[in-house]
CSV table of C-alpha atoms and ligand atoms in Angstrom, one decimal:
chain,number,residue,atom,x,y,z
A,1,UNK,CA,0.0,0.0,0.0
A,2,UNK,CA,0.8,3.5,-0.6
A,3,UNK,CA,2.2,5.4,1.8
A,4,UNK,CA,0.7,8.9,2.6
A,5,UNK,CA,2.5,12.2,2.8
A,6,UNK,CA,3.3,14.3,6.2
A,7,UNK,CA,2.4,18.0,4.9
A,8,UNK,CA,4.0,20.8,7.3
A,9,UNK,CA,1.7,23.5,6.4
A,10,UNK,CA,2.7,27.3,7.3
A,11,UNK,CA,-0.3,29.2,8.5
A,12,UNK,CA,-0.9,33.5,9.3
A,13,UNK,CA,0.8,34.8,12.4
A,14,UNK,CA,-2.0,36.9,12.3
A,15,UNK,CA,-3.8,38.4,9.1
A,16,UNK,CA,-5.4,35.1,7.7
A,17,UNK,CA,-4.7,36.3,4.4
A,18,UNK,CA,-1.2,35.5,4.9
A,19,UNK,CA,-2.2,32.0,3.6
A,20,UNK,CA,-0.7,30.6,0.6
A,21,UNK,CA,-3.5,29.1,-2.3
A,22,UNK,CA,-1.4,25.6,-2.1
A,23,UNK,CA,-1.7,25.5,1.7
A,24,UNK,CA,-5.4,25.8,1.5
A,25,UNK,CA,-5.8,23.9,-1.2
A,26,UNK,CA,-3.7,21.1,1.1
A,27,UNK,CA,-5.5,21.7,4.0
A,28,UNK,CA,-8.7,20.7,1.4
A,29,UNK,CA,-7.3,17.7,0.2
A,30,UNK,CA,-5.3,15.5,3.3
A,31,UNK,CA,-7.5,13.4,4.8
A,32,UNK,CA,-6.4,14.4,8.5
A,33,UNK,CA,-5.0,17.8,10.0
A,34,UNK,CA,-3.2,17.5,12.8
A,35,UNK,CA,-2.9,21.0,14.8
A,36,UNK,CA,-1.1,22.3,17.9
A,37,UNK,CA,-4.3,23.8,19.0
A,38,UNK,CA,-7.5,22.3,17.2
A,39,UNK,CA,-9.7,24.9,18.3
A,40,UNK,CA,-7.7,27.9,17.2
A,41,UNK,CA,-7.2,25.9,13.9
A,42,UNK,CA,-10.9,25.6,13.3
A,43,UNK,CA,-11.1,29.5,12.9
A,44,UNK,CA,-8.9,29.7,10.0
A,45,UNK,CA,-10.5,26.2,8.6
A,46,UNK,CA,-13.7,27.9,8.9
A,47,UNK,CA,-12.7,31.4,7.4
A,48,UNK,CA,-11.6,29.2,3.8
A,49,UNK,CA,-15.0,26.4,4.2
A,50,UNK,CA,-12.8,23.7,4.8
A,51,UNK,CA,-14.2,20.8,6.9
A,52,UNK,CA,-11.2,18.3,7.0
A,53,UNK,CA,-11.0,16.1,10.2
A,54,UNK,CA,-8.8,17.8,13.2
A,55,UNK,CA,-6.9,16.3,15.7
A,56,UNK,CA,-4.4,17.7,18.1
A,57,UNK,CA,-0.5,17.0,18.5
A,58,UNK,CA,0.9,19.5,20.5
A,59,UNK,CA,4.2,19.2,22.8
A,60,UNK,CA,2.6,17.2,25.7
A,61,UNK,CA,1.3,14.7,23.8
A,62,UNK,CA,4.2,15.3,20.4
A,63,UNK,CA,5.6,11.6,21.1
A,64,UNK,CA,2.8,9.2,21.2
A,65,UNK,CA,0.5,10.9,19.1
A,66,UNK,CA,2.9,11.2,16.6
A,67,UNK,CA,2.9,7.3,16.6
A,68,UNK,CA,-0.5,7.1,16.3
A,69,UNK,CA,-0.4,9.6,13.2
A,70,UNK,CA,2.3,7.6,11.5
A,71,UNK,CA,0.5,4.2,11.5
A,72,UNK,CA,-1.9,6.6,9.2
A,73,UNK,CA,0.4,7.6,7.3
A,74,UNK,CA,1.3,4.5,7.0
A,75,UNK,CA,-1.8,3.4,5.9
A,76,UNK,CA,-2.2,5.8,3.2
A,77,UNK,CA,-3.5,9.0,5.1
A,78,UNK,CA,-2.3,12.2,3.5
A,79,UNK,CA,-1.6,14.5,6.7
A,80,UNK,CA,-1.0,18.2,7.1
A,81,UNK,CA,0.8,19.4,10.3
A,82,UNK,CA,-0.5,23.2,11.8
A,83,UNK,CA,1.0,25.0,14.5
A,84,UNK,CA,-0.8,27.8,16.0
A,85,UNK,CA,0.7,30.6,14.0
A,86,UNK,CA,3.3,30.9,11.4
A,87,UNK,CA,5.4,27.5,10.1
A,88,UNK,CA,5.2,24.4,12.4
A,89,UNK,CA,8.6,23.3,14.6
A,90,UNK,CA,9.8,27.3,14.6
A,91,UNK,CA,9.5,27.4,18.7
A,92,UNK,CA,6.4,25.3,17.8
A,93,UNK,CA,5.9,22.0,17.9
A,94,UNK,CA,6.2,19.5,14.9
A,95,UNK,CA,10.2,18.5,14.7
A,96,UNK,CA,9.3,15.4,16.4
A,97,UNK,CA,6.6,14.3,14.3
A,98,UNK,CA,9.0,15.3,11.4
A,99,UNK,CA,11.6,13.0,12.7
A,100,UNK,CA,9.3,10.3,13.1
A,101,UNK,CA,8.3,10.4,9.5
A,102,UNK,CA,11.5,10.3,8.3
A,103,UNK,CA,12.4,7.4,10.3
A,104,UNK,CA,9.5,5.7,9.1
A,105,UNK,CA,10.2,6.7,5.6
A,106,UNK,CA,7.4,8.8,4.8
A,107,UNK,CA,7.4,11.4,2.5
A,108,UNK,CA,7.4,14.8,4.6
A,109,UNK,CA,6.5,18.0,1.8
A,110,UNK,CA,7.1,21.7,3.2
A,111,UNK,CA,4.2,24.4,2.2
A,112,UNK,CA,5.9,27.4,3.4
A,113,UNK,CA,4.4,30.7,4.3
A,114,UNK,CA,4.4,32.7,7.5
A,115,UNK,CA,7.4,33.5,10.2
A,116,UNK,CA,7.7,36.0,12.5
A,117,UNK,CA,11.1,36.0,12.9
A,118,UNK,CA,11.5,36.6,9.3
A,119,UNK,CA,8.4,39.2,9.0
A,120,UNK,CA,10.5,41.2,11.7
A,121,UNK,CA,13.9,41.3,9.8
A,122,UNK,CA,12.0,42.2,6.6
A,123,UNK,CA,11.1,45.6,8.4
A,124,UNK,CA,13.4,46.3,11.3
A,125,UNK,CA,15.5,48.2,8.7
A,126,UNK,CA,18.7,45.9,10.1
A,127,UNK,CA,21.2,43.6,7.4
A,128,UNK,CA,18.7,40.4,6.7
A,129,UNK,CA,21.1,38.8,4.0
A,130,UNK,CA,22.5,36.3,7.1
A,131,UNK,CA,20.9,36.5,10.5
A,132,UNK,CA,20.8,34.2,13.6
A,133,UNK,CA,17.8,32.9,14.8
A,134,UNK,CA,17.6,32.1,19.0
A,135,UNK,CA,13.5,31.9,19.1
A,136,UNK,CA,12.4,32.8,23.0
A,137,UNK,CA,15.3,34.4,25.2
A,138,UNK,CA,15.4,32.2,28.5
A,139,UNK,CA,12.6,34.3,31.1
A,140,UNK,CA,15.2,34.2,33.7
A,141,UNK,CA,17.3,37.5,34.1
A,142,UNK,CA,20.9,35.5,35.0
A,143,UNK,CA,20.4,32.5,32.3
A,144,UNK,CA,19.1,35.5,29.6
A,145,UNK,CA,22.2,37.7,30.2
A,146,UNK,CA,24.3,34.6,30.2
A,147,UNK,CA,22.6,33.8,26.6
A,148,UNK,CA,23.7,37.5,25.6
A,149,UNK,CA,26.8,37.2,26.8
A,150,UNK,CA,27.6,34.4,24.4
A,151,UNK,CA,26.0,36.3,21.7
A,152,UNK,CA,28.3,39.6,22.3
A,153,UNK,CA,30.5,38.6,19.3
A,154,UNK,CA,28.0,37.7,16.9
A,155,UNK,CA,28.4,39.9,13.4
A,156,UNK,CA,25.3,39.0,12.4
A,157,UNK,CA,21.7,40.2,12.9
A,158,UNK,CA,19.7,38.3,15.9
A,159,UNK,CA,16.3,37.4,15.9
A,160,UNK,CA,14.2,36.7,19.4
A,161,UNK,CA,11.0,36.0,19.9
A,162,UNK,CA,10.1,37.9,23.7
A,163,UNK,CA,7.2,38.2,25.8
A,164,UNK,CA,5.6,41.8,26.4
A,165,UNK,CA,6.0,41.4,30.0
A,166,UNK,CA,9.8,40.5,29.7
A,167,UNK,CA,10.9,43.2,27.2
A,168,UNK,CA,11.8,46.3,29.6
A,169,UNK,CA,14.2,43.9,31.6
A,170,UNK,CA,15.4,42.6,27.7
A,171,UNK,CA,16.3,45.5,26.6
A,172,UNK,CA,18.1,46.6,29.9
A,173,UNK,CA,19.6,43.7,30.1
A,174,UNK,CA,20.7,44.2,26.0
A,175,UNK,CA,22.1,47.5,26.8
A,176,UNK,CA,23.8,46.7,29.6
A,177,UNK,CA,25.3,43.5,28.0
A,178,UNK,CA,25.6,44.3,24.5
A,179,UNK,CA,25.5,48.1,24.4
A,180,UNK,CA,23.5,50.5,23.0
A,181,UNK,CA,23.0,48.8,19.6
A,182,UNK,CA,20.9,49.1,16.9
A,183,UNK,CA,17.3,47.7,17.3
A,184,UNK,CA,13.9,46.7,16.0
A,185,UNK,CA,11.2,45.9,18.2
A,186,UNK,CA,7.9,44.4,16.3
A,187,UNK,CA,5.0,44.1,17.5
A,188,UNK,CA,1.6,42.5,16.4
A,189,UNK,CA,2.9,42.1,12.9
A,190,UNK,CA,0.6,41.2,10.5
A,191,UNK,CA,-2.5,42.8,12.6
A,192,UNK,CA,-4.5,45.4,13.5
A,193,UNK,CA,-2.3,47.4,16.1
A,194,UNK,CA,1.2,46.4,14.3
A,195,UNK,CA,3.8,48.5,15.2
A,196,UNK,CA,7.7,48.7,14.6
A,197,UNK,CA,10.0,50.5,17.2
A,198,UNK,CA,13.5,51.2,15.8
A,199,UNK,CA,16.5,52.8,16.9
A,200,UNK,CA,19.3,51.9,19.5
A,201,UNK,CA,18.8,50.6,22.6
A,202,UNK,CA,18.3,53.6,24.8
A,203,UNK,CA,15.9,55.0,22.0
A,204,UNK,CA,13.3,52.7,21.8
A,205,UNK,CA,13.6,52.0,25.7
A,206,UNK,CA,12.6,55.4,26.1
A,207,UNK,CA,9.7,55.2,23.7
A,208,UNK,CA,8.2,52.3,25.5
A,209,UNK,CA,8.7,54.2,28.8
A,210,UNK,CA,5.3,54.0,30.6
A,211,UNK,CA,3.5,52.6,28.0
A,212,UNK,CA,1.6,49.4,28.3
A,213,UNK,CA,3.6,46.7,26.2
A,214,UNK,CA,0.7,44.0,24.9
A,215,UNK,CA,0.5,41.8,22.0
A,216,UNK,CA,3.3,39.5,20.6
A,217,UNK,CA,7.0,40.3,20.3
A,218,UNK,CA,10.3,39.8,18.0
A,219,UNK,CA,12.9,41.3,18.8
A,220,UNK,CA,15.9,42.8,16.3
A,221,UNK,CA,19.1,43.0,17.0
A,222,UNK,CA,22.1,44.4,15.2
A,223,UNK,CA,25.3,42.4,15.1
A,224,UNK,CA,28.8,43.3,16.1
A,225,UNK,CA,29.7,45.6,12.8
A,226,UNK,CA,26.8,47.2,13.1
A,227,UNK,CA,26.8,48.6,16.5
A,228,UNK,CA,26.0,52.2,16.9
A,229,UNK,CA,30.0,53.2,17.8
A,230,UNK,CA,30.9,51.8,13.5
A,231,UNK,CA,27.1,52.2,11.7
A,232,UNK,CA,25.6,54.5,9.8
A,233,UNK,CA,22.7,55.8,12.4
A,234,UNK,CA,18.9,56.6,11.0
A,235,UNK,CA,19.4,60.2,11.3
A,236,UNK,CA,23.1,60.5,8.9
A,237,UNK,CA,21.3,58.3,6.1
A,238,UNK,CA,18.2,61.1,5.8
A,239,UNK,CA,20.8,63.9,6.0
A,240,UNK,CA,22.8,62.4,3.6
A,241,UNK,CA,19.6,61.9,1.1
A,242,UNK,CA,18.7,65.6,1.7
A,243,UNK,CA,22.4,66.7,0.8
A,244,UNK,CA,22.2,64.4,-1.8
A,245,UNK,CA,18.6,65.4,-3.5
A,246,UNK,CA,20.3,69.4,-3.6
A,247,UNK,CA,22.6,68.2,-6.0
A,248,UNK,CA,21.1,69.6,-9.1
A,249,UNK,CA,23.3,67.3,-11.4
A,250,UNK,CA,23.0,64.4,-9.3
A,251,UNK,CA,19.6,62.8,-11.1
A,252,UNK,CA,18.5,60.5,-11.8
A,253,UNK,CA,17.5,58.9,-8.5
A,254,UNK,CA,19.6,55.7,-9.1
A,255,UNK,CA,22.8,58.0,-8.7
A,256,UNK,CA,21.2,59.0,-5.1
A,257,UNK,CA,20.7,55.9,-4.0
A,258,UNK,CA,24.2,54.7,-5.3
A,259,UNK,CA,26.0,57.5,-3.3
A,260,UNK,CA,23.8,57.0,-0.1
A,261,UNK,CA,25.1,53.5,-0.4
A,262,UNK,CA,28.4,54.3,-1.1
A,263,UNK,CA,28.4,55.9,2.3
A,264,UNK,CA,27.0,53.8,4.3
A,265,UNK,CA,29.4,51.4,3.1
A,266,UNK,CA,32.0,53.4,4.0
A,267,UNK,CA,31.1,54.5,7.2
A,268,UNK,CA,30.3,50.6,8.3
A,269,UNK,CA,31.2,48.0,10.0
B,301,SAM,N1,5.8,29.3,14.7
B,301,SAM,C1,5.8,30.7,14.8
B,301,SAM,C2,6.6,31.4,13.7
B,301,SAM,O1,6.7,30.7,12.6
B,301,SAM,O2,7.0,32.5,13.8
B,301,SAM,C3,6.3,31.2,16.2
B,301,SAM,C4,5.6,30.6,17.3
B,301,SAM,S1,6.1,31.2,18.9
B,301,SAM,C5,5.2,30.1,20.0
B,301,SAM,C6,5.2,32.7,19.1
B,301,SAM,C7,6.1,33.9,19.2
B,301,SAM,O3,6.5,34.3,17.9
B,301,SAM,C8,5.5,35.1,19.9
B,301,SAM,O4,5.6,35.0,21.3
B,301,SAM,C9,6.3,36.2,19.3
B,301,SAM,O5,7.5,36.3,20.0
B,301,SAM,C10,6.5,35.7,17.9
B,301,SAM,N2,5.4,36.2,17.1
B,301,SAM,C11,4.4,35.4,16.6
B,301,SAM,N3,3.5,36.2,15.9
B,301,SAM,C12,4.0,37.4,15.9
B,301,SAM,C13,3.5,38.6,15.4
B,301,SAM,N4,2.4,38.7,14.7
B,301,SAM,N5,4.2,39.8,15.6
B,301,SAM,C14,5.4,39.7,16.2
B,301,SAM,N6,5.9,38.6,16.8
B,301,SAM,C15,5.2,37.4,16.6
């Protein structure tokens, strides 16, 4: 008998547009959809009419359920795999399961979409060609400066997920381990109230002073070569477009760009 496949299926981190056509279409077709959480599942299975069978795998139960899903597979069960939000196994549950499959020879197909860590690196205005990825910062103050520590030589941009409640004591904690670095603090990306602090350390500390922090967090932070003392800050790059745009023979606005870029290649890292 033929085998079925293990689908890992990316869903929105928020707007439930942000679903691709195959991943509904997937979500149509499997004959079981195993999600993290089946009633927060439902709501996006009943925004696009789809009625497939739910079950739940989530990390208390990842192990033996995922047994229990594979003998369908094995059977011939197509299966798609949902976390909560965003692409299953990214500080969600679903490596497990994955492994499982793999051991057991079954066919395991991505449908990407959705990430927050990446969503947050798209807009924090920070290098995204490499980053480092360290999901949730540990809650506790001496294990999360010990984890920043470690991290006080790394060149490239670094992506956290945070909780709203931990973030003042983060970014202390950042400035006072790291310095007072170039940031990005997202917030609620992909909804209604989504918002995108940047600026170094000290700055967007100061813009969160007092206010209540809510709604889910990732955290941006620049590497080594870009720390405030080397980069380029927010403030030189406009004054060096203004400069630039008074230049009555520098058009058109390709030669701009190209001489904003020069200089901020030469003034970094
Ligand atoms: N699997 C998800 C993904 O692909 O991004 C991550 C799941 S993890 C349990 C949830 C954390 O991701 C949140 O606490 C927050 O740090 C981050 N996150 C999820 N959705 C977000 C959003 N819309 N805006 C900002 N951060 C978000």
């Amino acid at each position: 008998m033929q085998k079925g496949i293990l689908y890992i299926v990316s869903t929105p981190i928020g707007n439930l547009e942000d679903i691709t056509l195959r991943a509904i279409r997937i979500l149509r077709e499997v004959g079981l959809i195993a999600a993290e959480d089946t009633r927060r599942t439902k709501i996006l299975l009943d925004a696009y009419g789809i009625d497939t069978p739910l079950t739940s795998l989530h990390d208390r139960n990842e192990l033996k359920k995922g047994i229990h899903l594979i003998a369908r597979l094995n059977e011939g069960t197509d299966i798609a795999y949902v976390s909560d939000a965003g692409t299953p196994g990214i500080s969600d549950p679903g490596y497990i399961f994955v492994k499982q499959a793999i051991f057991e020879s079954i066919r395991v197909v991505p449908v990407p979409g959705p990430v927050a860590a990446v969503a947050a690196l798209n807009v924090s205005g920070l290098p995204m060609d490499s980053f480092v990825f360290f999901a949730f910062l540990p809650s506790r103050r001496g294990k999360r400066r010990q984890l920043l520590e470690s991290v006080k030589e790394e060149s490239k941009t670094m992506v956290f997920y945070e909780s709203p409640n931990r973030l003042v004591a983060t970014l202390q904690d950042i400035s006072e381990v790291l310095g007072d670095r170039q940031i990005a603090v997202s917030r609620e990306l992909t909804k209604i109230y989504e918002e995108t602090l940047r600026g170094t350390v000290s700055e967007v500390s100061e813009s969160l002073r007092e206010k209540k922090i809510r709604g889910e967090i990732t955290l941006v932070i620049s590497g080594t070569t870009t720390s405030p003392d080397k980069s380029v800050s927010p403030d030189e790059i406009r004054a060096r477009f203004q400069e630039a745009r008074k230049n009555p023979g520098l058009s058109p606005r390709k030669e701009i760009y190209r001489q904003v870029l020069d200089f901020i290649n030469e003034n970094s890292g």
